Short mmCIF file of C-alpha atoms and ligand atoms in Angstrom, two decimals:
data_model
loop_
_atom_site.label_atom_id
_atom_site.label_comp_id
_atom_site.label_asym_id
_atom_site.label_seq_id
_atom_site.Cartn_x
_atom_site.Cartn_y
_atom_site.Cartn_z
CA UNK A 16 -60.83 -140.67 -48.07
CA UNK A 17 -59.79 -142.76 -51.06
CA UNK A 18 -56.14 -140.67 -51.36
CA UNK A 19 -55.42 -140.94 -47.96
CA UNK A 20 -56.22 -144.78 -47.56
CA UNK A 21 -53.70 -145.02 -50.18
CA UNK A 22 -51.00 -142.23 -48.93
CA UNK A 23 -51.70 -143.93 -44.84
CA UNK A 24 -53.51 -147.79 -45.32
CA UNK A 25 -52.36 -148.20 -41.31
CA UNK A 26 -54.10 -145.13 -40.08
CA UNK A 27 -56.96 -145.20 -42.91
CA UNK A 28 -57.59 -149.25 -41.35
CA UNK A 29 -57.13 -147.61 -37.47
CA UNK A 30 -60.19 -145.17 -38.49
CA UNK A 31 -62.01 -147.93 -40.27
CA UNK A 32 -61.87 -149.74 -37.04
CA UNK A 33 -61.95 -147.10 -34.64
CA UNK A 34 -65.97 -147.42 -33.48
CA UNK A 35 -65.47 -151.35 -33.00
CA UNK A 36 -62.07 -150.72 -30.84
CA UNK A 37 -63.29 -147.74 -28.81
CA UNK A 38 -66.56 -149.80 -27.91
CA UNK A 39 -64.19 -152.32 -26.84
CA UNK A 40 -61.86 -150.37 -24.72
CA UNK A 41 -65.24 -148.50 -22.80
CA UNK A 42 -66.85 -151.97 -22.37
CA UNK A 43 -69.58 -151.68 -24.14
CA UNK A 44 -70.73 -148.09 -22.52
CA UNK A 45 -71.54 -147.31 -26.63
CA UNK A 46 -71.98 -149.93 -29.59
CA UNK A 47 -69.56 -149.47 -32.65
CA UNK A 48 -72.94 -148.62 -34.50
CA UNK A 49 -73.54 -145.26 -31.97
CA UNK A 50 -70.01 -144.28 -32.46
CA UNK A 51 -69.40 -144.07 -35.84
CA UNK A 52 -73.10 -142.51 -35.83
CA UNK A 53 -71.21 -139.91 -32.95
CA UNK A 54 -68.47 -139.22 -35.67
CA UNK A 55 -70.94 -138.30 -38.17
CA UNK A 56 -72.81 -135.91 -36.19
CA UNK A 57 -69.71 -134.28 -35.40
CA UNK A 58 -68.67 -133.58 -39.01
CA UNK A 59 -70.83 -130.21 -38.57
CA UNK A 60 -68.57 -129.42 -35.87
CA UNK A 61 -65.64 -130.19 -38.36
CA UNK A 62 -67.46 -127.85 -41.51
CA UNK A 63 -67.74 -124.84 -38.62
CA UNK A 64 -64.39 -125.12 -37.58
CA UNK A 65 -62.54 -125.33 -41.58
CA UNK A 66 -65.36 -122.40 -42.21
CA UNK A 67 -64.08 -120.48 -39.34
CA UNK A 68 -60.03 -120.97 -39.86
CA UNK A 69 -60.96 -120.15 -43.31
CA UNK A 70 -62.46 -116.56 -42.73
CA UNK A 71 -59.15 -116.22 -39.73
CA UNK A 72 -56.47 -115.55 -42.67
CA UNK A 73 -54.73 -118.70 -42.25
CA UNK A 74 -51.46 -118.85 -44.07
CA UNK A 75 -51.08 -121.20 -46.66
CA UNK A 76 -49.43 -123.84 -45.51
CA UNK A 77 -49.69 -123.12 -42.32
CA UNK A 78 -50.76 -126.28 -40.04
CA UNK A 79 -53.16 -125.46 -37.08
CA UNK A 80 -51.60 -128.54 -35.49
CA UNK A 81 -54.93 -129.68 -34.26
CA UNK A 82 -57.78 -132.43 -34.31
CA UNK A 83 -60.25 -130.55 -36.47
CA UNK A 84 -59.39 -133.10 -39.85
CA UNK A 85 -62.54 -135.25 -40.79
CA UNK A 86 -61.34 -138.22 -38.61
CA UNK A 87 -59.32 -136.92 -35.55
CA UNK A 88 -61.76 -134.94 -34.26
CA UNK A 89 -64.94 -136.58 -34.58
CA UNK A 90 -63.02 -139.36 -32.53
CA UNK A 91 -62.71 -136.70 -29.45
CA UNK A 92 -66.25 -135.55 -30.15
CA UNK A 93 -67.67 -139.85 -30.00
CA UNK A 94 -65.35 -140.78 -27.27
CA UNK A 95 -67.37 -137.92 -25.12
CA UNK A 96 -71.09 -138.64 -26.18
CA UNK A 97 -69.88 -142.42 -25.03
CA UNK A 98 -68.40 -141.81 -21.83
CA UNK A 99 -70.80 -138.96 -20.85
CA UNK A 100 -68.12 -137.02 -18.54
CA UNK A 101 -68.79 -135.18 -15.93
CA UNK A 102 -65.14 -133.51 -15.82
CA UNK A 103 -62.81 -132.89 -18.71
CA UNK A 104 -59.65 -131.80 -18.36
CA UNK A 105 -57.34 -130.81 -22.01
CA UNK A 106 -53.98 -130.06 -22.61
CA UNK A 107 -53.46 -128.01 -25.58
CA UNK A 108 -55.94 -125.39 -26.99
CA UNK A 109 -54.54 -123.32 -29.89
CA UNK A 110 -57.50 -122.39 -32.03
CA UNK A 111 -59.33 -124.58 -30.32
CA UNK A 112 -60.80 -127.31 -32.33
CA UNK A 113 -60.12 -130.43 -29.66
CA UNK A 114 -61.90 -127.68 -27.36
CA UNK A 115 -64.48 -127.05 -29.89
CA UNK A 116 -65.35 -130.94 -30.36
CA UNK A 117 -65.49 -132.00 -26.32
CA UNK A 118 -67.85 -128.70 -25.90
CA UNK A 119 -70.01 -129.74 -28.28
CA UNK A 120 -70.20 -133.26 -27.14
CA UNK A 121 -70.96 -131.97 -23.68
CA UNK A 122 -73.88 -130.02 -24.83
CA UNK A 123 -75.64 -132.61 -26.66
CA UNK A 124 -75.19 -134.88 -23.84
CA UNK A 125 -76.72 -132.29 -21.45
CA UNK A 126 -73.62 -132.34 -18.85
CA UNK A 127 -70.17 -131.65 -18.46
CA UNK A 128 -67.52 -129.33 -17.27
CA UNK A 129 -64.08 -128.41 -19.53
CA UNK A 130 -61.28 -127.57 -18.28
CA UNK A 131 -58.10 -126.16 -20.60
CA UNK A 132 -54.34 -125.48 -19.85
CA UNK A 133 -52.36 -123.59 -22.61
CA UNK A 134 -49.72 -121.40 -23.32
CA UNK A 135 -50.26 -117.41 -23.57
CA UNK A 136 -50.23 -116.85 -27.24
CA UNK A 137 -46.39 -116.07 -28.61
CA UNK A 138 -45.30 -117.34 -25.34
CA UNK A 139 -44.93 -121.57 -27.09
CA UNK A 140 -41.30 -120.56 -28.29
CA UNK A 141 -39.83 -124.50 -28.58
CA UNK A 142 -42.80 -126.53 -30.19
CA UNK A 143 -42.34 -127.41 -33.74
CA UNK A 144 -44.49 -124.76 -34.93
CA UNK A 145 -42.04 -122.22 -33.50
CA UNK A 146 -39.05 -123.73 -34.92
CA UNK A 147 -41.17 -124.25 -38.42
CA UNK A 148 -42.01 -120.40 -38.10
CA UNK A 149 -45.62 -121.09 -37.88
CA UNK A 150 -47.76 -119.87 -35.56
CA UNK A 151 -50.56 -122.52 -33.81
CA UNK A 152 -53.02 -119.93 -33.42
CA UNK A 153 -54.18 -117.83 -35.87
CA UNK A 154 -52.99 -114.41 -36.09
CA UNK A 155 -54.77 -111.52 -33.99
CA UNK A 156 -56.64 -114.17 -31.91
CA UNK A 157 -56.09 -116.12 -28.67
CA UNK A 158 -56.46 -119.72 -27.32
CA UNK A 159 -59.64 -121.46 -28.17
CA UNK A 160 -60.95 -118.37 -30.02
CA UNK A 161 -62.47 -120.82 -32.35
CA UNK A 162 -65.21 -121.82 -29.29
CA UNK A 163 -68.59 -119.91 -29.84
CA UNK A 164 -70.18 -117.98 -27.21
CA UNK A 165 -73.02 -120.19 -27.02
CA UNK A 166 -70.61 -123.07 -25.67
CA UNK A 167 -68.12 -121.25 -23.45
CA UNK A 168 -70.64 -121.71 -20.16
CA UNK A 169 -69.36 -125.01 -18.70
CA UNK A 170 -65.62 -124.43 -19.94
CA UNK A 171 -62.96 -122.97 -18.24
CA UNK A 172 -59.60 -122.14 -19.64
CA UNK A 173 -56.15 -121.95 -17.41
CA UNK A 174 -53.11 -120.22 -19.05
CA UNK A 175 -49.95 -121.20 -18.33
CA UNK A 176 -46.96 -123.91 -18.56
CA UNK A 177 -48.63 -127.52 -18.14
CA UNK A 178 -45.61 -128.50 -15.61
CA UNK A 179 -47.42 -125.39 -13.14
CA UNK A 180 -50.57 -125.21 -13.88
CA UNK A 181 -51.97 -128.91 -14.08
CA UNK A 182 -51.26 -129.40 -10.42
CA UNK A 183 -53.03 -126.52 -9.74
CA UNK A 184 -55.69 -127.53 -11.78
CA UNK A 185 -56.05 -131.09 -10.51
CA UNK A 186 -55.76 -129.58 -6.63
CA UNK A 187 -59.07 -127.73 -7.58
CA UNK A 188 -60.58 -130.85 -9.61
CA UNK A 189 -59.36 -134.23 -8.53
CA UNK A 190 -61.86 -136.22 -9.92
CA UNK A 191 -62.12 -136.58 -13.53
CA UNK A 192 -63.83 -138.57 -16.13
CA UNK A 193 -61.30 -137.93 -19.27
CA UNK A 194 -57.98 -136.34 -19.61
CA UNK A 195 -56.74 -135.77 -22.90
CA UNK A 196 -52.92 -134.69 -23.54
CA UNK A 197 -52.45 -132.21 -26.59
CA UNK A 198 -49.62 -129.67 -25.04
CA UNK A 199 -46.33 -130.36 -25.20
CA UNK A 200 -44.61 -133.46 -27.23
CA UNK A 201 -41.83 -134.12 -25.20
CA UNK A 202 -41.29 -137.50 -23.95
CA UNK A 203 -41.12 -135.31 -20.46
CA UNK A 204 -44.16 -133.13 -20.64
CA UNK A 205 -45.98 -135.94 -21.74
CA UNK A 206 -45.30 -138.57 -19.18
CA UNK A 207 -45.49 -135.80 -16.39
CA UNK A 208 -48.87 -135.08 -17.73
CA UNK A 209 -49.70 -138.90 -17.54
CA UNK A 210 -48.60 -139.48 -13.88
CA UNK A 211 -50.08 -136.33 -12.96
CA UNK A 212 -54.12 -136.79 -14.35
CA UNK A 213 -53.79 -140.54 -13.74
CA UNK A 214 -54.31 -140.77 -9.91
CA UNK A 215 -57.12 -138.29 -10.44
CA UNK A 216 -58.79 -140.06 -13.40
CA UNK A 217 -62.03 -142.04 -12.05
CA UNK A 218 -62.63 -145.88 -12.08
CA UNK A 219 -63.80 -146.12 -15.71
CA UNK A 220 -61.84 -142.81 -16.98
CA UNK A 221 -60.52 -142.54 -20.27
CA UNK A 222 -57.01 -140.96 -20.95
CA UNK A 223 -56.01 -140.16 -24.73
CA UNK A 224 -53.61 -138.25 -25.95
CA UNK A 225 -52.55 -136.82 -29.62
CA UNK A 226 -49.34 -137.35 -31.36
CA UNK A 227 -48.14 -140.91 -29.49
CA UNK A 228 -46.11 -141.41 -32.24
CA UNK A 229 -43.43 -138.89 -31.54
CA UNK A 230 -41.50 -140.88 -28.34
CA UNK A 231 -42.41 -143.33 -26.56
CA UNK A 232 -44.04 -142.01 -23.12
CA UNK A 233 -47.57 -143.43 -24.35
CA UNK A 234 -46.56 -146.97 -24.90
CA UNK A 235 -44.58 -146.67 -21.59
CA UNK A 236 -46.92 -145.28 -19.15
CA UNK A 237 -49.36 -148.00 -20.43
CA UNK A 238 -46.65 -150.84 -20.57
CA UNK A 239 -45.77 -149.68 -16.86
CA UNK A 240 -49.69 -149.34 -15.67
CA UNK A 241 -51.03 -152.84 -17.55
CA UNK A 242 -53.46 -151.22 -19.62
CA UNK A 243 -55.53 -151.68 -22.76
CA UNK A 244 -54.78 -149.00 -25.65
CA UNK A 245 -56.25 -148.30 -28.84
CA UNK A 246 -54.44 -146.72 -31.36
CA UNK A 247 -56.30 -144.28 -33.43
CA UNK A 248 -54.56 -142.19 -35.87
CA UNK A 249 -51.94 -140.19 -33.96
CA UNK A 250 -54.51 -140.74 -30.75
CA UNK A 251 -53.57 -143.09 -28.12
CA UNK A 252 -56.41 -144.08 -25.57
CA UNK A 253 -56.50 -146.17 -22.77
CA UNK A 254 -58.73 -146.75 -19.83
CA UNK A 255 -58.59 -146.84 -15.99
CA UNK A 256 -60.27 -150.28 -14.86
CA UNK A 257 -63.52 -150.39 -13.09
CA UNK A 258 -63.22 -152.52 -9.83
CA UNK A 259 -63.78 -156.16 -10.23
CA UNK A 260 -67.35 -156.85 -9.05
CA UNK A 261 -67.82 -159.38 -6.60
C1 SAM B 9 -50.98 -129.06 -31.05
S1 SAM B 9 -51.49 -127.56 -30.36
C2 SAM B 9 -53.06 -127.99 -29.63
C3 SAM B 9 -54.10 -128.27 -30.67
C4 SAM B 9 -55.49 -128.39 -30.11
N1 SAM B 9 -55.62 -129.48 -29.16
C5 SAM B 9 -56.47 -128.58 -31.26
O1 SAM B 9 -57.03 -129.65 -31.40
O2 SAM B 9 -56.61 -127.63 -32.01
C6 SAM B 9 -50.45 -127.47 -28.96
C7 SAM B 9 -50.78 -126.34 -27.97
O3 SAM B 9 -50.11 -126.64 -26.75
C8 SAM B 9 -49.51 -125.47 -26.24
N2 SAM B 9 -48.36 -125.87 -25.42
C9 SAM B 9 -47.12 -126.27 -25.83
N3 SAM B 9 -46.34 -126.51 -24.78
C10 SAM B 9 -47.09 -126.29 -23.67
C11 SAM B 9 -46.83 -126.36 -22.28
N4 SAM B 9 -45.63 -126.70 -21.82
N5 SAM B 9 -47.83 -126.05 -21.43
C12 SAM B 9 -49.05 -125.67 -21.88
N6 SAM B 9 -49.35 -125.58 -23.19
C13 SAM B 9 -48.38 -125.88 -24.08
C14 SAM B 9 -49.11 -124.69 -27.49
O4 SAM B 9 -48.95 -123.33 -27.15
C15 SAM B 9 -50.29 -124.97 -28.42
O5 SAM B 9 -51.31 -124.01 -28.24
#
């Protein structure tokens, strides 16, 4: 923790900060205190997952793109114990570790629903980990293989480009509790995904998304909609607003 509060003091102090800004953004749904106790539970989740990729052959070097680092995805994990969703919807599986952390956040909280749109394997030919010659999942297996048996029950998993198979998905589930974005990084993909889950996304919802940093569809989708955003890491989130109460 020390080396990377030196390498990254911005994102180190966004982490620091993160239970006191995500209790903000969800009203006060969890206190900063339950979060950050939320992101400690979840480090088990985090020693499975690096125990698991371990055993899969990963190449050295090779990056499995994906939340499962000490921080990033005992965020995902916190931000679902506090909400308490009844419908998740993800884009972006590869091994499965965002998939991995909302599971296991649903089954402690005793309800929930996942729902997952990805590529086929070897079918993601422009992402960066194409043109780096890396593949995002590990060799031999397939999307989320990283999610154990005993969670798979309330999850479903839709393969297929996000740009055909979100509407589909949304036609079948137009009411969700908290979208998160994880697919593809183009300022396109992104803010299709955006203006696609938003309309869907109930009073109260939470919409996040990984890698914000990389253009600027976040920032404008939330510029353009007047919301609140917290900046985690490479994690945007922002929330739709409850009605006012009379
Ligand atoms: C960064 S990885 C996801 C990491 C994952 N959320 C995790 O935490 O481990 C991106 C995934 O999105 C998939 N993907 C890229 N473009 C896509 C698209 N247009 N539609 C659906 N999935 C896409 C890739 O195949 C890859 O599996």
């Amino acid at each position: 923790m020390v080396w990377f509060a030196l390498r990254h003091p911005r994102q180190a102090w966004q982490f620091l900060r993160a239970p006191s800004a995500l209790s903000h953004l969800l009203g006060g749904l969890a206190a900063p205190a339950e979060i950050k106790g939320w992101m400690r539970e979840a480090g088990a989740v985090t020693q499975e997952i690096n125990r698991r990729l371990h055993e899969a052959s990963w190449k050295p070097g090779q990056s499995s793109g994906s939340t499962d680092s000490q921080d990033r995805g005992p965020v995902l994990y916190a931000v679902t114990r506090a909400l308490r969703p009844t419908v998740v919807l993800e884009t972006g599986v590869a091994n499965g570790s965002s998939t991995y952390y909302f599971l296991s956040a649903m089954k402690a909280n005793g309800k929930g629903t996942l729902h997952s749109i990805d590529l086929p394997p070897g079918t993601d030919t422009t992402s960066e980990y194409h043109k780096a010659d890396m593949t995002a999942i590990a060799q031999g297996h397939g999307s989320g293989w990283l999610v154990p048996a005993e969670l798979r029950a309330p999850w479903t998993l839709h393969l297929g480009d996000t740009r055909k198979v979100l509407p589909k998905v949304l036609e079948s589930t137009p009411k969700l509790d908290l979208f998160f974005h994880d697919s593809e990084h183009t300022y396109e993909a992104m803010t299709f995904e955006f203006n696609s889950a938003w309309p869907c996304l109930q009073p109260g919802g939470v919409l996040g998304s990984d890698d914000v940093g990389w253009n600027r569809s976040f920032f404008d989708f939330v510029a353009a909609n007047h919301l609140p955003t917290v900046r985690v890491g490479g994690f945007g989130w922002t929330r739709k607003p409850l009605p006012l109460k009379v």
